PDB file of C-alpha atoms in Angstrom:
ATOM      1  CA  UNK V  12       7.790   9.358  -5.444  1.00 86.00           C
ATOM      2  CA  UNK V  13      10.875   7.293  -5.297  1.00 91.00           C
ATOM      3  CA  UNK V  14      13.584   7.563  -2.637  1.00 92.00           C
ATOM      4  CA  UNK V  15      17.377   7.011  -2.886  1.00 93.00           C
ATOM      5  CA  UNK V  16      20.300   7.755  -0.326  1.00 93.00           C
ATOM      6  CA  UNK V  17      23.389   9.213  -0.924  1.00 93.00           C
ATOM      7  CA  UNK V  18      26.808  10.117   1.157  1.00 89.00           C
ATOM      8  CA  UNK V  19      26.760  13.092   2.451  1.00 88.00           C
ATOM      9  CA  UNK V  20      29.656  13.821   0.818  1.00 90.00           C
ATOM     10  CA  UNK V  21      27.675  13.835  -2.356  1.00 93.00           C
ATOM     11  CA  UNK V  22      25.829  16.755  -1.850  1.00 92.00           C
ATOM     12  CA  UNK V  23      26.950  20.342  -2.881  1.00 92.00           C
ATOM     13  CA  UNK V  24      24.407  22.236  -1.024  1.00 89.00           C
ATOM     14  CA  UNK V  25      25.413  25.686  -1.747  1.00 91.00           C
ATOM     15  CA  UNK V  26      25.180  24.788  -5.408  1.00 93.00           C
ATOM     16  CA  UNK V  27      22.605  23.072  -4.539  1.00 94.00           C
ATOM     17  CA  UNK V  28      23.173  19.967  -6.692  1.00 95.00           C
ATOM     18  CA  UNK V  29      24.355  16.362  -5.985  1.00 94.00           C
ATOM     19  CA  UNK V  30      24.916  13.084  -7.862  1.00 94.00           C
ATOM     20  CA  UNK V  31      23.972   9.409  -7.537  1.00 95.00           C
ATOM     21  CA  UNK V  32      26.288   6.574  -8.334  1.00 93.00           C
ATOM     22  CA  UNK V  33      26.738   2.703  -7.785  1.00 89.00           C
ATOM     23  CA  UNK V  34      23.730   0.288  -8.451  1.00 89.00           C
ATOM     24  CA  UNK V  35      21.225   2.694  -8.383  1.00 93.00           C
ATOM     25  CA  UNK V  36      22.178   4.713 -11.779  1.00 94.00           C
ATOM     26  CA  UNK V  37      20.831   1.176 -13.337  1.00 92.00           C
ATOM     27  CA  UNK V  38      17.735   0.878 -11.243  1.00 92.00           C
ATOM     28  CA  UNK V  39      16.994   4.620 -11.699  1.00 95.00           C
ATOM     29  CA  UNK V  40      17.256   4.815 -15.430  1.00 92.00           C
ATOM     30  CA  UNK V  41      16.749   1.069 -16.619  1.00 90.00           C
ATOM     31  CA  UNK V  42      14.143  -0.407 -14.404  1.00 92.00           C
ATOM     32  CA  UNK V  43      12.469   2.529 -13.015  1.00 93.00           C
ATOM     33  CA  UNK V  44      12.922   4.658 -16.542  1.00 94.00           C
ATOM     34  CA  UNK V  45      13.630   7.838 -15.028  1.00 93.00           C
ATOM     35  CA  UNK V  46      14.771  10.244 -17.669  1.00 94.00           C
ATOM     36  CA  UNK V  47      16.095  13.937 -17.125  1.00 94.00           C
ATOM     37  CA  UNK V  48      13.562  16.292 -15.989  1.00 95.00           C
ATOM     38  CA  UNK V  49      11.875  13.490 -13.787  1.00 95.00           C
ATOM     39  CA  UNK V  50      11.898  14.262 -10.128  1.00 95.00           C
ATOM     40  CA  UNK V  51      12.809  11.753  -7.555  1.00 95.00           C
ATOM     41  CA  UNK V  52      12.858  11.895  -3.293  1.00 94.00           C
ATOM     42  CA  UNK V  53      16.964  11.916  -1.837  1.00 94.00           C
ATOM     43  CA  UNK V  54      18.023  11.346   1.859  1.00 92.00           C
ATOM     44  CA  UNK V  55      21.351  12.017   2.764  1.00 88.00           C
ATOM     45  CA  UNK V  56      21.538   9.020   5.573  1.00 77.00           C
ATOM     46  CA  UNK V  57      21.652  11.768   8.134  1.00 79.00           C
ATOM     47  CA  UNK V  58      17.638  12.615   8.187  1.00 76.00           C
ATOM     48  CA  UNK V  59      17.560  15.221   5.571  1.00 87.00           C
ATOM     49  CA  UNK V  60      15.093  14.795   2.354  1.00 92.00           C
ATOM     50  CA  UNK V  61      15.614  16.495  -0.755  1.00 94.00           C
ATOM     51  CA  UNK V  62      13.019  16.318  -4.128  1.00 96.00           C
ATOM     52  CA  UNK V  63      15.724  16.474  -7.005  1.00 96.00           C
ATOM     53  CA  UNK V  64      15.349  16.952 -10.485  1.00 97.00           C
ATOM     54  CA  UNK V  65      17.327  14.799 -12.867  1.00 96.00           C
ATOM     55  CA  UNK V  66      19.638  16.799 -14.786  1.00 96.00           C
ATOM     56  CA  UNK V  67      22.171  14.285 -16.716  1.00 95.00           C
ATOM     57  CA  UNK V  68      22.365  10.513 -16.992  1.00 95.00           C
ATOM     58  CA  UNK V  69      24.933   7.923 -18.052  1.00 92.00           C
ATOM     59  CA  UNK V  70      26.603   4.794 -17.342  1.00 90.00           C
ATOM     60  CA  UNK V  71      27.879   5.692 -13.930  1.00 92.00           C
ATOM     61  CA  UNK V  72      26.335   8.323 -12.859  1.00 95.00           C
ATOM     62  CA  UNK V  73      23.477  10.950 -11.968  1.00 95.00           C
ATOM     63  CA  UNK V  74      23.325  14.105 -11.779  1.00 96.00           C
ATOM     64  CA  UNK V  75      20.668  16.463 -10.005  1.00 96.00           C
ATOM     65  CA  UNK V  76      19.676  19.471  -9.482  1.00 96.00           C
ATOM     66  CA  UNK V  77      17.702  20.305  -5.094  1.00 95.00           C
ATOM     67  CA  UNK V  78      14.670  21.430  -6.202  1.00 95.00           C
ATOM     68  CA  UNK V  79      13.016  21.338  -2.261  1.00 94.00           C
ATOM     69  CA  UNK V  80      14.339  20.360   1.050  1.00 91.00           C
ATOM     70  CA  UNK V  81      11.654  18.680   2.878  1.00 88.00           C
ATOM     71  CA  UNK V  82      11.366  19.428   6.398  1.00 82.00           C
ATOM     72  CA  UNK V  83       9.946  16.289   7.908  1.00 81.00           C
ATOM     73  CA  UNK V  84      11.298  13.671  10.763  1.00 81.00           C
ATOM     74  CA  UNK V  85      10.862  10.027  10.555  1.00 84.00           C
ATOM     75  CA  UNK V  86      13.323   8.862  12.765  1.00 89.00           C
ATOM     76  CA  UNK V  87      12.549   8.050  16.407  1.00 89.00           C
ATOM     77  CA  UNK V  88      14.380   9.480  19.174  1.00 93.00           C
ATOM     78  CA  UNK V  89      13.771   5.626  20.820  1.00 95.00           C
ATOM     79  CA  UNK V  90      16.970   4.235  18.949  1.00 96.00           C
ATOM     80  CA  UNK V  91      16.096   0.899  19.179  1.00 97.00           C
ATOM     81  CA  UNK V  92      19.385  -2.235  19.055  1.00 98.00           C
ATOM     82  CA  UNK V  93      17.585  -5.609  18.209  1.00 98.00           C
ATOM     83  CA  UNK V  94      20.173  -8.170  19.269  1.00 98.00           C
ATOM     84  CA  UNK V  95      19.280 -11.444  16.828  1.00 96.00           C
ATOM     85  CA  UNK V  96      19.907 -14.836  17.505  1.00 94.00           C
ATOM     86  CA  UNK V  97      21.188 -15.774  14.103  1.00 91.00           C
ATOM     87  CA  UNK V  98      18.702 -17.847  12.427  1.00 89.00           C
ATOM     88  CA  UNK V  99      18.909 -20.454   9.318  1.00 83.00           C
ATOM     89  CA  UNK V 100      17.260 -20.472   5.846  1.00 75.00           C
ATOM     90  CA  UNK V 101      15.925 -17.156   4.346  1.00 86.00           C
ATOM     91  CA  UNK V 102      14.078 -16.029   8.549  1.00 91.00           C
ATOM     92  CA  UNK V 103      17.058 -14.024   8.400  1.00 93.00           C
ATOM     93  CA  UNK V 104      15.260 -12.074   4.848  1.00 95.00           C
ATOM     94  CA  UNK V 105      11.930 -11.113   6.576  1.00 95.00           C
ATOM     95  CA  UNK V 106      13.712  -9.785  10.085  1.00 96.00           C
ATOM     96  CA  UNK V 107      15.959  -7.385   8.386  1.00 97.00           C
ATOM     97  CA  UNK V 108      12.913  -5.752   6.057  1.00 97.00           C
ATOM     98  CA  UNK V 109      10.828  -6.095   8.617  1.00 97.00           C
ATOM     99  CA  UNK V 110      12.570  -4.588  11.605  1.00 97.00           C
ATOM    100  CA  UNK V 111      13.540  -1.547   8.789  1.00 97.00           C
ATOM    101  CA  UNK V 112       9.866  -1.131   8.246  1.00 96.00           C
ATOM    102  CA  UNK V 113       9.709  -0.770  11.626  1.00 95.00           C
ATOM    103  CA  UNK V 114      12.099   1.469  12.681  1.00 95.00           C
ATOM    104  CA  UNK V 115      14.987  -0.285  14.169  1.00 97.00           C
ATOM    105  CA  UNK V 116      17.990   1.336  14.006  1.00 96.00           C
ATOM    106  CA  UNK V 117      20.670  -1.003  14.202  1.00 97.00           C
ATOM    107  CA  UNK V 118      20.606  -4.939  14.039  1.00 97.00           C
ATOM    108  CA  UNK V 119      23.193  -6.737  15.246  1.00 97.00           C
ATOM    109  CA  UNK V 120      23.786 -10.491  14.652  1.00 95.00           C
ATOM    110  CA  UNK V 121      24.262 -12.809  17.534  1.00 95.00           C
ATOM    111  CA  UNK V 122      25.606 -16.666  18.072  1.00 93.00           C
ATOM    112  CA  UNK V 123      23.683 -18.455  20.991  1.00 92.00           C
ATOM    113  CA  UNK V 124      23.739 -22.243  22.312  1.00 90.00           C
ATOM    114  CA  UNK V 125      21.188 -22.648  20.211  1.00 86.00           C
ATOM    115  CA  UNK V 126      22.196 -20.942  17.009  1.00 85.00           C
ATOM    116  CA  UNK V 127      22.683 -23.382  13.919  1.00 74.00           C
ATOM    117  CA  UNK V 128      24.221 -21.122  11.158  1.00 71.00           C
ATOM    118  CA  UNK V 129      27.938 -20.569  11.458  1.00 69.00           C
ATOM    119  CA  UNK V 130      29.343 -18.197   8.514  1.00 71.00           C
ATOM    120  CA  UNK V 131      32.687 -17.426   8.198  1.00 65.00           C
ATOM    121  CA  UNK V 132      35.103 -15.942   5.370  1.00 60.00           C
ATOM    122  CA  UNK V 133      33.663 -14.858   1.665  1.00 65.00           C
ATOM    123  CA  UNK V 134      30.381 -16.816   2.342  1.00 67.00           C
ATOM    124  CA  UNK V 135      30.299 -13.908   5.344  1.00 76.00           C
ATOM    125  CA  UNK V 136      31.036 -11.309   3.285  1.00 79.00           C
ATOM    126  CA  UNK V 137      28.259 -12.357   0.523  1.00 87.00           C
ATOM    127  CA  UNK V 138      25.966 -13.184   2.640  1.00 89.00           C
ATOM    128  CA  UNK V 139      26.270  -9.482   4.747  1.00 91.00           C
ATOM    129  CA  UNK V 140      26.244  -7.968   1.203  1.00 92.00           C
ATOM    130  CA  UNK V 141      22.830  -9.566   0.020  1.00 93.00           C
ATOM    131  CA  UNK V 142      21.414  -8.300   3.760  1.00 95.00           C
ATOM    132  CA  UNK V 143      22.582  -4.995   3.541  1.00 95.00           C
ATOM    133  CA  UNK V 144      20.793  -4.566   0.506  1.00 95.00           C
ATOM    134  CA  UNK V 145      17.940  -6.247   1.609  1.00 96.00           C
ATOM    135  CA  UNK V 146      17.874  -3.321   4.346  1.00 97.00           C
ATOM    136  CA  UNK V 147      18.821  -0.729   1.966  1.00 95.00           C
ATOM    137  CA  UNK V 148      15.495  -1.914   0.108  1.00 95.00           C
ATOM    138  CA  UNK V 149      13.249  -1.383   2.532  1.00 96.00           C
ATOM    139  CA  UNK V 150      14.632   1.737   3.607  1.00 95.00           C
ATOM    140  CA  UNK V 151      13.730   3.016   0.293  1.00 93.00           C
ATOM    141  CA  UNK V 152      10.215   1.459   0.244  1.00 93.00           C
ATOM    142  CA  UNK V 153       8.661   2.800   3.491  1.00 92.00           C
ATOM    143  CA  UNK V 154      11.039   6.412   3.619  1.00 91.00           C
ATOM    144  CA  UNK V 155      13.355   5.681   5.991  1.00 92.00           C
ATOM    145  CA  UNK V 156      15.671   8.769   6.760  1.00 90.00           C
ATOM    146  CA  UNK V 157      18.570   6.727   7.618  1.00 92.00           C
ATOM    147  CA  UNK V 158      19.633   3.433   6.446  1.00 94.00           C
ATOM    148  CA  UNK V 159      19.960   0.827   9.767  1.00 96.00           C
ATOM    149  CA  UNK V 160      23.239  -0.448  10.530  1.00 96.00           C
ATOM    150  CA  UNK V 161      24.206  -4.663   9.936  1.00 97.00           C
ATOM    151  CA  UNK V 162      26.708  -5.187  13.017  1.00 95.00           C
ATOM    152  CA  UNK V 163      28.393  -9.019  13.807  1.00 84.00           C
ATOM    153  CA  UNK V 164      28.191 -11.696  14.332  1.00 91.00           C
ATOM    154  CA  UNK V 165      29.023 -11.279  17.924  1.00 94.00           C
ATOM    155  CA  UNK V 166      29.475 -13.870  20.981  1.00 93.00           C
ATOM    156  CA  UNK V 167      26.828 -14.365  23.616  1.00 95.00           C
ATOM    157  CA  UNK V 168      28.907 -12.499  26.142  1.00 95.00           C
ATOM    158  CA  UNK V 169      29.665  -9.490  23.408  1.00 96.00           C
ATOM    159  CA  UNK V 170      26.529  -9.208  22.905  1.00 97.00           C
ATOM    160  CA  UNK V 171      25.697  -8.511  26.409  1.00 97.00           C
ATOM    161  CA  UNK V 172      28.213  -6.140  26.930  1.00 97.00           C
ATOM    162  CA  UNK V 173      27.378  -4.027  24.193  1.00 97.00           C
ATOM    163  CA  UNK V 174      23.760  -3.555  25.482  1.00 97.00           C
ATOM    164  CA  UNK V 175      25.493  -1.793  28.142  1.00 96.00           C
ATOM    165  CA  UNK V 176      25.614   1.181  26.085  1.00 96.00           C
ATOM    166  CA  UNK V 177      21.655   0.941  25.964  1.00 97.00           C
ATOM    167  CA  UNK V 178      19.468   3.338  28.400  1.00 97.00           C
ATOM    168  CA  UNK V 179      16.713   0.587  28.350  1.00 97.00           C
ATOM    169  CA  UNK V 180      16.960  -3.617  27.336  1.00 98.00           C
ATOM    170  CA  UNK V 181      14.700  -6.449  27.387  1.00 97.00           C
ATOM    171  CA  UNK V 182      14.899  -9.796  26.438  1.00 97.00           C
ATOM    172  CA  UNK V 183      11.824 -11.940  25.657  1.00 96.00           C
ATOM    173  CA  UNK V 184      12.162 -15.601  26.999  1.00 94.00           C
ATOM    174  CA  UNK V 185       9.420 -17.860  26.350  1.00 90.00           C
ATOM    175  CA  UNK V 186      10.149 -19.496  29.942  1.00 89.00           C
ATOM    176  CA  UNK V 187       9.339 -16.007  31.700  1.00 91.00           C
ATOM    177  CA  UNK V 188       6.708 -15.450  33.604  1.00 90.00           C
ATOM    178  CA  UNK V 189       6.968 -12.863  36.359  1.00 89.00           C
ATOM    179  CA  UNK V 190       7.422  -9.790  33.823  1.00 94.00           C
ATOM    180  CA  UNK V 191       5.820  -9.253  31.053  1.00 96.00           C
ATOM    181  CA  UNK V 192       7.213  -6.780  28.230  1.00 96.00           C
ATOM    182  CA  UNK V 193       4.682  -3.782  29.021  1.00 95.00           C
ATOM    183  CA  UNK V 194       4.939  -3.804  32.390  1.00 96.00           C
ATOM    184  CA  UNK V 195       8.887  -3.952  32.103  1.00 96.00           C
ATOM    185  CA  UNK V 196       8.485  -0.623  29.605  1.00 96.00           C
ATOM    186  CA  UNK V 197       6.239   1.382  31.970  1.00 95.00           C
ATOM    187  CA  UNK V 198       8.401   1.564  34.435  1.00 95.00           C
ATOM    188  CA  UNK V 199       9.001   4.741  37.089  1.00 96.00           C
ATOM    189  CA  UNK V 200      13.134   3.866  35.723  1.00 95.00           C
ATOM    190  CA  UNK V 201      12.227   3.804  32.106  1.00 95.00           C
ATOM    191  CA  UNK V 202       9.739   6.915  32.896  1.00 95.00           C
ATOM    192  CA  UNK V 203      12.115   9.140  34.309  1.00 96.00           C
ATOM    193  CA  UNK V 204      14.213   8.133  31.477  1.00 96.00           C
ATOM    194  CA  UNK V 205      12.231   9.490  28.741  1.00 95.00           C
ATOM    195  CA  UNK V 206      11.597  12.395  30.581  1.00 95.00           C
ATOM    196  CA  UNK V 207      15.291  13.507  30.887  1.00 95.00           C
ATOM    197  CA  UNK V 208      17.146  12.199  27.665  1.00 95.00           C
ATOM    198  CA  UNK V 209      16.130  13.852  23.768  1.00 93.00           C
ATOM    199  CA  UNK V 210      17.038  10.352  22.704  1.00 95.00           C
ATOM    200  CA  UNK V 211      16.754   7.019  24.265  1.00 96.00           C
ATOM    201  CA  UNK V 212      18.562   3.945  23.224  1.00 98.00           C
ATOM    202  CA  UNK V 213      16.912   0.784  23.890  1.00 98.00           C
ATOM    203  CA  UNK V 214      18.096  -2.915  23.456  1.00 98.00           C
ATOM    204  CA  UNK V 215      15.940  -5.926  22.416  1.00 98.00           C
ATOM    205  CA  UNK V 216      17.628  -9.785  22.810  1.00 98.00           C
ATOM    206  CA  UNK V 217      15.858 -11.961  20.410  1.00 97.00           C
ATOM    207  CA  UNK V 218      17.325 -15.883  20.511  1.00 94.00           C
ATOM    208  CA  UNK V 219      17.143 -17.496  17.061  1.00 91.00           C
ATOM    209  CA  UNK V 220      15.146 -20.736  16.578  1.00 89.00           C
ATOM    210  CA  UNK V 221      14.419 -22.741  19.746  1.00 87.00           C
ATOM    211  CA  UNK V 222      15.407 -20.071  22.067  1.00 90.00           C
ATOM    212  CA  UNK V 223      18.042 -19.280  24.372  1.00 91.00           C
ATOM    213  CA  UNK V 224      19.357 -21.710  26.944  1.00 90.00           C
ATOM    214  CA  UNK V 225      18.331 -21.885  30.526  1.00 91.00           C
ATOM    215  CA  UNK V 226      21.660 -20.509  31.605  1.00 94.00           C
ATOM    216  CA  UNK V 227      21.663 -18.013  29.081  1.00 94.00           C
ATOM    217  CA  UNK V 228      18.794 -15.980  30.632  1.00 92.00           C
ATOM    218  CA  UNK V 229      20.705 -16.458  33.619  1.00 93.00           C
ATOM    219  CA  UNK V 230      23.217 -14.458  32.295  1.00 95.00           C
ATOM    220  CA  UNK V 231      20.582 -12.277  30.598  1.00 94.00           C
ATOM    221  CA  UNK V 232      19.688 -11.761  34.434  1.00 94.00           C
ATOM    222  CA  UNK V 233      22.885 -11.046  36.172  1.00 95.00           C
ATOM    223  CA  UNK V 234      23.544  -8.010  33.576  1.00 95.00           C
ATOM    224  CA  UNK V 235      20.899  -6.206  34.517  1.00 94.00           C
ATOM    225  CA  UNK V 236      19.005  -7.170  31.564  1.00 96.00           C
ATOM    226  CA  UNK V 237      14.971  -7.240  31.832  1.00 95.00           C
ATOM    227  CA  UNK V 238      13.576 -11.300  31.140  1.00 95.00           C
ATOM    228  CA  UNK V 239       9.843 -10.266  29.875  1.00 96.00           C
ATOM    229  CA  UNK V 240       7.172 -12.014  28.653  1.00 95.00           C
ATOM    230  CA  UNK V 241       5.127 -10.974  25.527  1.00 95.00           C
ATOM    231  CA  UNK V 242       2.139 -13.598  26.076  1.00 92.00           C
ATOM    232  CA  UNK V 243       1.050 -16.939  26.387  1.00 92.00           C
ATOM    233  CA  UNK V 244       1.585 -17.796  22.689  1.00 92.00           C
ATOM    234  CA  UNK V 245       5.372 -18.752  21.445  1.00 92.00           C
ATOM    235  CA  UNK V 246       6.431 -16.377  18.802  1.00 94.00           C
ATOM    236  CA  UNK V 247       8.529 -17.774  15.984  1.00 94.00           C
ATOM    237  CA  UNK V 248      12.318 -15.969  15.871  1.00 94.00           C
ATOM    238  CA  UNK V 249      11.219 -14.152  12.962  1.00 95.00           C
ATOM    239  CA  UNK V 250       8.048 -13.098  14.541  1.00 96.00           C
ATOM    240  CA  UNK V 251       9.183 -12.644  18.046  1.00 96.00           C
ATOM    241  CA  UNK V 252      11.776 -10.015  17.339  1.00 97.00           C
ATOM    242  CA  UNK V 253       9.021  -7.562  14.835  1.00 96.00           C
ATOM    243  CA  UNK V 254       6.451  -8.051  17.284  1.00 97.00           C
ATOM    244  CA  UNK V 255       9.130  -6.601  19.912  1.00 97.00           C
ATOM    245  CA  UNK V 256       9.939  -4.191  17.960  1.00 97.00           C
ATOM    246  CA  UNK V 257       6.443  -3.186  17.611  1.00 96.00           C
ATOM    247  CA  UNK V 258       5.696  -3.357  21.442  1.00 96.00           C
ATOM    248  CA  UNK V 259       8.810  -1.429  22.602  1.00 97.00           C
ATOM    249  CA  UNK V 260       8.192   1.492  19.888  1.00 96.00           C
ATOM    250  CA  UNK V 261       4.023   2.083  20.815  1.00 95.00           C
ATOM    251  CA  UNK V 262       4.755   1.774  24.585  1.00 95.00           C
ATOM    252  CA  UNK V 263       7.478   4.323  24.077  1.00 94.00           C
ATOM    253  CA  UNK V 264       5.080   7.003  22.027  1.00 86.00           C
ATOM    254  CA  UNK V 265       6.829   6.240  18.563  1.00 82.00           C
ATOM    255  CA  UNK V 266       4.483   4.011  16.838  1.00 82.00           C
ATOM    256  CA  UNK V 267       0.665   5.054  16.999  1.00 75.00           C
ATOM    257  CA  UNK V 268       1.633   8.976  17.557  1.00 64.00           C
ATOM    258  CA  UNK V 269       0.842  11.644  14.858  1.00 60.00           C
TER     259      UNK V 269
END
């Protein structure tokens, strides 16, 4: 079954009807070819899944009618904040859908020394509108109950001092070699901290396409931030930052659980 998100403010739950509008009255009812009657899946962006019946189309607009509430959780309570190194061409495509897939929920945009890509004005604004769909997408596709948030572009030194709102943060650097990423997740710290907190937000620094800078991890370093390892193999941008993704969330007890 299809999925589709809507404000909260679109709901009317004691009437127990709500209404879809914006692009995806066309997709619905033009490329998909729902028609009234048809049910479809709808999330609310705040976890909660409704199966709706479609009760009226047109132009602009959707109506429907709660036929179910499903009572099922697919968010993690590890929040996880991957911190990208912006990277050129279309890498930046496959980390957003991928990282949704995943269960990410927030990525936020990062210039390093070695960053390439500067964007600035309407190209900005296009260019975060394309990726926010792009996330919105896969959201969708793999039944996401919440869409993950686009933040940035942010300086080096922003970035680090918004992981300080993080319980837990790594940063792979393919020059480390005292840490590696497990180890640096299994903590007695990290531990205690899953023990005592219902939800656990954890930051991941990914640099974009050559790496950070020697005294970037330097300053990675004096924040308090974990350097870690994930291997002896070099991990593309694009790859490095699914694969850890997919590290942080199984050593956690996300990924892999029933």
């Amino acid at each position: 079954m299809d999925r589709f998100f809507v404000e909260p403010e679109h709901l009317n739950l004691d009437g127990k009807t709500l209404y879809i509008d914006g692009e995806d009255v066309k997709h619905i009812s033009k490329v998909l070819r729902y028609g009234q009657g048809d049910e479809i899946e709808v999330c609310d962006s705040n976890g909660h899944e409704y199966i709706c019946r479609i009760e009226s189309i047109d132009k602009t607009r959707i109506d429907l009618s709660i036929v179910d509430e499903v009572d099922i959780n697919r968010e993690s309570r590890i929040r996880v904040s991957l911190y990208q190194g912006v990277p050129k061409s279309t890498k930046m495509d496959i980390i957003l859908q991928k990282l949704t897939e995943a269960g990410v929920d927030e990525i936020v945009l990062v210039n390093t020394k070695r960053s390439v890509v500067n964007i600035k004005g309407d190209k900005a604004d296009k260019k975060f509108d394309r990726w926010e769909r792009i996330i919105y997408e896969a959201a969708k596709q793999c039944k996401r109950g919440l869409i993950p948030k686009l933040r940035g572009i942010l300086t080096f030194k922003e970035a680090l001092e918004d992981m300080g709102k993080n319980d837990i943060n790594i940063c792979p650097y393919e020059v480390e070699k005292s840490l590696g990423i497990k180890e640096a997740l299994q903590t007695g710290q990290v531990k205690k901290i899953l023990e005592n907190k219902d939800e656990v937000r954890v930051g991941i620094f990914i640099g974009p396409e050559g790496g950070f800078a020697e005294e970037e991890n330097e300053m990675v370093k004096a924040a308090g931030i974990a350097s870690v390892t994930m291997g002896p193999r070099i991990f593309r941008t694009e790859t490095a930052s699914i694969v850890a993704t997919a590290i942080t969330l199984y050593e956690l007890g996300d990924i892999g659980g029933i």
